[in-house]
Short mmCIF file of C-alpha atoms in Angstrom, two decimals:
data_model
loop_
_atom_site.label_atom_id
_atom_site.label_comp_id
_atom_site.label_asym_id
_atom_site.label_seq_id
_atom_site.Cartn_x
_atom_site.Cartn_y
_atom_site.Cartn_z
CA UNK A 1 30.76 -56.21 -47.92
CA UNK A 2 32.37 -54.00 -50.80
CA UNK A 3 31.52 -57.04 -52.93
CA UNK A 4 27.82 -57.62 -51.42
CA UNK A 5 28.70 -61.06 -50.70
CA UNK A 6 27.03 -59.99 -47.10
CA UNK A 7 23.96 -58.05 -46.15
CA UNK A 8 24.09 -53.92 -44.28
CA UNK A 9 22.53 -55.51 -41.32
CA UNK A 10 25.00 -59.20 -41.42
CA UNK A 11 27.54 -56.02 -41.43
CA UNK A 12 25.97 -53.83 -39.36
CA UNK A 13 25.86 -56.94 -35.99
CA UNK A 14 29.63 -58.19 -37.16
CA UNK A 15 30.57 -54.47 -36.53
CA UNK A 16 28.68 -54.40 -32.88
CA UNK A 17 29.88 -57.78 -32.12
CA UNK A 18 33.70 -56.71 -32.72
CA UNK A 19 33.17 -53.50 -30.42
CA UNK A 20 31.76 -55.09 -28.11
CA UNK A 21 27.95 -55.26 -28.28
CA UNK A 22 25.69 -58.12 -27.49
CA UNK A 23 22.20 -59.14 -26.76
CA UNK A 24 23.43 -60.35 -23.77
CA UNK A 25 24.19 -56.47 -22.22
CA UNK A 26 21.18 -54.26 -22.10
CA UNK A 27 24.06 -51.33 -21.63
CA UNK A 28 26.20 -52.50 -24.45
CA UNK A 29 23.16 -53.81 -26.57
CA UNK A 30 23.75 -54.10 -30.13
CA UNK A 31 23.22 -50.45 -32.22
CA UNK A 32 21.00 -50.07 -35.24
CA UNK A 33 20.46 -46.47 -37.21
CA UNK A 34 17.75 -45.06 -37.96
CA UNK A 35 17.49 -45.63 -42.13
CA UNK A 36 14.13 -43.41 -43.04
CA UNK A 37 12.52 -39.89 -42.23
CA UNK A 38 9.63 -40.51 -44.05
CA UNK A 39 7.36 -41.79 -41.48
CA UNK A 40 4.21 -39.77 -42.98
CA UNK A 41 3.77 -41.15 -47.19
CA UNK A 42 1.08 -44.00 -47.65
CA UNK A 43 4.05 -45.12 -49.82
CA UNK A 44 7.40 -45.77 -49.95
CA UNK A 45 10.15 -44.64 -52.58
CA UNK A 46 13.08 -46.11 -51.39
CA UNK A 47 14.42 -44.89 -54.69
CA UNK A 48 13.94 -41.22 -54.28
CA UNK A 49 17.22 -40.27 -51.60
CA UNK A 50 14.72 -37.60 -49.51
CA UNK A 51 12.78 -40.81 -48.33
CA UNK A 52 16.28 -41.59 -46.47
CA UNK A 53 17.94 -40.12 -43.23
CA UNK A 54 20.98 -38.86 -43.60
CA UNK A 55 23.69 -41.04 -42.15
CA UNK A 56 26.62 -38.39 -42.20
CA UNK A 57 25.63 -36.79 -39.66
CA UNK A 58 24.49 -38.18 -35.54
CA UNK A 59 20.82 -37.66 -34.98
CA UNK A 60 21.64 -34.53 -32.87
CA UNK A 61 22.99 -32.74 -36.18
CA UNK A 62 19.99 -34.12 -38.51
CA UNK A 63 18.43 -30.60 -38.84
CA UNK A 64 20.44 -27.21 -38.86
CA UNK A 65 18.20 -25.85 -36.63
CA UNK A 66 19.38 -28.23 -34.04
CA UNK A 67 23.14 -29.28 -34.83
CA UNK A 68 23.44 -25.32 -33.67
CA UNK A 69 22.12 -25.47 -30.73
CA UNK A 70 24.32 -28.81 -29.71
CA UNK A 71 27.11 -26.68 -31.24
CA UNK A 72 26.62 -23.67 -29.10
CA UNK A 73 26.09 -26.11 -26.31
CA UNK A 74 29.85 -27.21 -26.87
CA UNK A 75 31.20 -24.31 -26.88
CA UNK A 76 29.40 -22.78 -24.03
CA UNK A 77 30.54 -25.09 -21.43
CA UNK A 78 34.45 -24.63 -20.13
CA UNK A 79 36.35 -27.86 -20.15
CA UNK A 80 36.22 -29.07 -16.51
CA UNK A 81 37.87 -32.49 -14.98
CA UNK A 82 35.12 -34.90 -13.13
CA UNK A 83 32.16 -32.81 -13.43
CA UNK A 84 28.82 -33.74 -14.91
CA UNK A 85 29.16 -30.16 -16.73
CA UNK A 86 31.65 -31.17 -19.35
CA UNK A 87 32.76 -30.28 -22.95
CA UNK A 88 30.27 -31.83 -25.31
CA UNK A 89 27.59 -31.56 -27.37
CA UNK A 90 25.38 -34.45 -26.05
CA UNK A 91 24.87 -35.37 -22.33
CA UNK A 92 22.25 -38.53 -23.41
CA UNK A 93 23.21 -41.32 -25.05
CA UNK A 94 22.03 -42.50 -28.61
CA UNK A 95 22.16 -45.97 -26.31
CA UNK A 96 21.20 -47.28 -22.98
CA UNK A 97 19.58 -50.30 -20.95
CA UNK A 98 16.36 -47.99 -20.81
CA UNK A 99 16.49 -46.98 -24.64
CA UNK A 100 16.43 -50.61 -25.36
CA UNK A 101 14.05 -51.87 -23.13
CA UNK A 102 11.63 -49.20 -23.77
CA UNK A 103 11.49 -50.11 -27.54
CA UNK A 104 10.98 -53.85 -26.29
CA UNK A 105 8.43 -52.81 -23.40
CA UNK A 106 5.80 -55.31 -24.68
CA UNK A 107 8.16 -58.36 -24.70
CA UNK A 108 8.68 -60.59 -21.76
CA UNK A 109 11.63 -60.74 -20.32
CA UNK A 110 11.75 -57.07 -21.54
CA UNK A 111 8.70 -55.66 -20.05
CA UNK A 112 9.97 -56.64 -16.53
CA UNK A 113 13.77 -54.92 -17.56
CA UNK A 114 11.66 -51.67 -18.34
CA UNK A 115 9.62 -51.75 -15.19
CA UNK A 116 12.59 -52.76 -12.63
CA UNK A 117 14.61 -49.83 -14.25
CA UNK A 118 11.79 -47.34 -14.13
CA UNK A 119 11.04 -48.16 -10.07
CA UNK A 120 8.73 -51.22 -10.13
CA UNK A 121 6.02 -49.42 -13.03
CA UNK A 122 5.43 -48.00 -16.36
CA UNK A 123 6.88 -44.73 -17.57
CA UNK A 124 3.92 -42.06 -17.98
CA UNK A 125 2.11 -42.73 -21.29
CA UNK A 126 3.34 -39.59 -22.90
CA UNK A 127 7.10 -41.19 -22.17
CA UNK A 128 6.16 -45.00 -23.38
CA UNK A 129 7.61 -45.95 -27.55
CA UNK A 130 3.60 -45.92 -28.67
CA UNK A 131 4.78 -44.49 -32.49
CA UNK A 132 7.12 -44.84 -35.04
CA UNK A 133 6.79 -41.47 -36.30
CA UNK A 134 6.26 -39.53 -33.07
CA UNK A 135 9.58 -41.35 -31.92
CA UNK A 136 11.69 -40.06 -35.15
CA UNK A 137 10.19 -37.29 -34.61
CA UNK A 138 11.62 -36.39 -30.83
CA UNK A 139 15.12 -37.99 -31.31
CA UNK A 140 15.87 -36.11 -35.02
CA UNK A 141 13.94 -33.11 -34.26
CA UNK A 142 12.01 -32.07 -30.72
CA UNK A 143 13.65 -33.11 -27.87
CA UNK A 144 17.13 -32.14 -26.96
CA UNK A 145 18.20 -34.34 -24.73
CA UNK A 146 16.59 -37.88 -26.98
CA UNK A 147 19.11 -38.90 -30.00
CA UNK A 148 18.11 -42.60 -29.58
CA UNK A 149 18.89 -44.83 -32.64
CA UNK A 150 17.83 -47.69 -33.35
CA UNK A 151 17.85 -51.76 -32.12
CA UNK A 152 18.51 -54.39 -35.08
CA UNK A 153 14.73 -55.47 -33.97
CA UNK A 154 13.24 -52.94 -35.67
CA UNK A 155 14.39 -55.00 -39.16
CA UNK A 156 13.56 -58.42 -37.96
CA UNK A 157 10.77 -59.08 -35.77
CA UNK A 158 7.25 -57.66 -35.94
CA UNK A 159 6.11 -59.34 -32.17
CA UNK A 160 8.05 -56.65 -30.82
CA UNK A 161 5.14 -54.11 -31.67
CA UNK A 162 2.60 -55.44 -30.77
CA UNK A 163 0.58 -55.81 -27.26
CA UNK A 164 -0.20 -59.04 -27.89
CA UNK A 165 0.45 -59.61 -23.27
CA UNK A 166 -2.54 -57.23 -23.23
CA UNK A 167 -0.35 -54.87 -21.03
CA UNK A 168 -1.68 -52.06 -19.73
CA UNK A 169 0.40 -48.98 -20.49
CA UNK A 170 -1.63 -45.91 -19.58
CA UNK A 171 -3.31 -43.80 -21.33
CA UNK A 172 -1.73 -40.41 -22.70
CA UNK A 173 -2.92 -36.80 -21.97
CA UNK A 174 -4.73 -36.80 -25.65
CA UNK A 175 -6.98 -39.65 -23.97
CA UNK A 176 -5.07 -42.84 -26.50
CA UNK A 177 -5.18 -45.32 -24.77
CA UNK A 178 -1.16 -47.57 -25.48
CA UNK A 179 -1.85 -50.64 -27.13
CA UNK A 180 0.27 -51.23 -30.47
CA UNK A 181 2.99 -49.36 -31.93
CA UNK A 182 1.19 -46.89 -33.97
CA UNK A 183 2.70 -48.35 -37.67
CA UNK A 184 3.65 -45.47 -40.49
CA UNK A 185 1.12 -45.37 -43.22
CA UNK A 186 3.35 -47.05 -45.49
CA UNK A 187 2.94 -50.15 -43.45
CA UNK A 188 -0.67 -50.79 -43.43
CA UNK A 189 -0.77 -51.00 -39.47
CA UNK A 190 0.68 -54.33 -40.70
CA UNK A 191 3.77 -54.58 -38.72
CA UNK A 192 4.87 -58.19 -40.97
CA UNK A 193 4.89 -55.56 -43.54
CA UNK A 194 6.22 -52.86 -41.78
CA UNK A 195 10.04 -55.20 -41.35
CA UNK A 196 9.43 -56.28 -44.63
CA UNK A 197 10.14 -52.42 -46.02
CA UNK A 198 12.31 -50.86 -43.11
CA UNK A 199 14.43 -54.26 -44.19
CA UNK A 200 14.21 -53.46 -47.90
CA UNK A 201 15.22 -50.02 -46.81
CA UNK A 202 17.88 -50.96 -44.63
CA UNK A 203 19.53 -52.79 -47.88
CA UNK A 204 18.52 -49.89 -50.48
CA UNK A 205 21.07 -48.64 -52.80
CA UNK A 206 21.15 -45.74 -50.82
CA UNK A 207 21.89 -46.86 -47.91
CA UNK A 208 24.89 -48.90 -49.07
CA UNK A 209 25.59 -46.69 -50.17
CA UNK A 210 26.04 -44.23 -47.54
CA UNK A 211 26.07 -46.72 -44.10
CA UNK A 212 30.18 -46.12 -44.18
CA UNK A 213 29.51 -42.60 -43.04
CA UNK A 214 27.13 -43.80 -40.60
CA UNK A 215 29.47 -46.61 -39.02
CA UNK A 216 32.94 -43.59 -38.81
CA UNK A 217 30.41 -42.04 -36.47
CA UNK A 218 29.82 -45.37 -34.19
CA UNK A 219 32.39 -47.40 -34.36
CA UNK A 220 35.22 -45.48 -36.29
CA UNK A 221 37.61 -42.16 -36.62
CA UNK A 222 34.62 -39.80 -35.79
CA UNK A 223 33.49 -41.03 -32.91
CA UNK A 224 35.75 -39.41 -30.63
CA UNK A 225 38.54 -36.44 -30.64
CA UNK A 226 38.58 -33.35 -33.62
CA UNK A 227 36.97 -35.50 -36.06
CA UNK A 228 34.04 -35.72 -33.12
CA UNK A 229 33.96 -31.98 -32.67
CA UNK A 230 34.14 -31.20 -35.84
CA UNK A 231 30.63 -33.96 -36.89
CA UNK A 232 28.94 -32.36 -33.90
CA UNK A 233 29.41 -36.17 -32.09
CA UNK A 234 30.59 -35.74 -28.64
CA UNK A 235 29.11 -37.27 -25.74
CA UNK A 236 29.64 -36.44 -22.18
CA UNK A 237 33.14 -37.84 -21.07
CA UNK A 238 31.96 -41.07 -18.48
CA UNK A 239 30.03 -42.56 -21.67
CA UNK A 240 34.17 -43.26 -23.39
CA UNK A 241 34.17 -46.34 -21.45
CA UNK A 242 37.34 -47.59 -22.02
CA UNK A 243 38.88 -43.85 -21.89
CA UNK A 244 37.91 -43.83 -17.98
CA UNK A 245 40.55 -45.01 -15.96
CA UNK A 246 38.20 -45.93 -12.75
CA UNK A 247 41.45 -47.41 -10.67
CA UNK A 248 42.50 -44.13 -10.18
CA UNK A 249 39.64 -42.17 -8.69
CA UNK A 250 39.95 -42.88 -5.22
CA UNK A 251 36.98 -40.92 -4.45
CA UNK A 252 34.29 -43.66 -3.48
CA UNK A 253 31.17 -41.19 -3.84
CA UNK A 254 33.06 -40.39 -7.35
CA UNK A 255 33.01 -43.63 -8.57
CA UNK A 256 29.67 -44.75 -7.49
CA UNK A 257 28.16 -41.36 -8.91
CA UNK A 258 30.29 -42.50 -12.92
CA UNK A 259 29.24 -45.76 -13.01
CA UNK A 260 26.19 -45.22 -12.33
CA UNK A 261 26.07 -43.18 -14.76
CA UNK A 262 27.26 -45.05 -17.20
CA UNK A 263 24.67 -47.81 -16.30
CA UNK A 264 22.03 -45.74 -16.81
CA UNK A 265 22.61 -43.40 -19.82
CA UNK A 266 25.31 -46.04 -22.18
CA UNK A 267 28.54 -46.59 -23.44
CA UNK A 268 30.09 -45.80 -26.38
CA UNK A 269 31.32 -48.99 -28.29
CA UNK A 270 34.87 -50.06 -28.49
CA UNK A 271 36.59 -48.10 -31.64
CA UNK A 272 36.73 -51.09 -34.21
#
């Protein structure tokens, strides 16, 4: 990778595989970064650093205001064992079965998976994945319970952005009927152009020079411990699957609660 003999995409897939992530497990699906912060311009300038997301910071720290709110949350919660209110920055995760299924909801078999995770039907239309720009704004600044990252399909599969199966996904409060995913202006309404430019962004010089910082957060030394606290990158203890010794928990209710928590909210990748 340092010699530029493999792409950033291939390198990330390799790291995901090493960390135990797989297309075969929605709960441990490959995780990819948001790489852009510009979803409003008519043309995409990949030579401008301001076009890109800050890869040295987790999604919860993309804005100063939001970062301080999460630090405040961390400082307010006392350390506690076996309690859902453990000391951490984030009580939600950047990758989970429901996040994966929501991104791919317009394609089978993910449509059925999403509905089964939702109790048999689609979610409220306003909460469905309907716009790349609004999803970025939710995950990077607007929603304190949303710190989601992306999945590999955002860099090679235009089909998941169109409602080719004509599913009735509902109608939003402002009257918008959900269909195809709304794309940024620079994509000209073309999913293929979006994927092409998005992949170019992933392979750009800026991302190549900064990608290792994101890798540190997700797969490396800033994943847990004091480095994670300093990086505003700590998650609920239940998300650290390899750190949890479930066999030592005798109470079946607590054990099932923890397992349910992990399956619904995601897991931290194994440290590479």
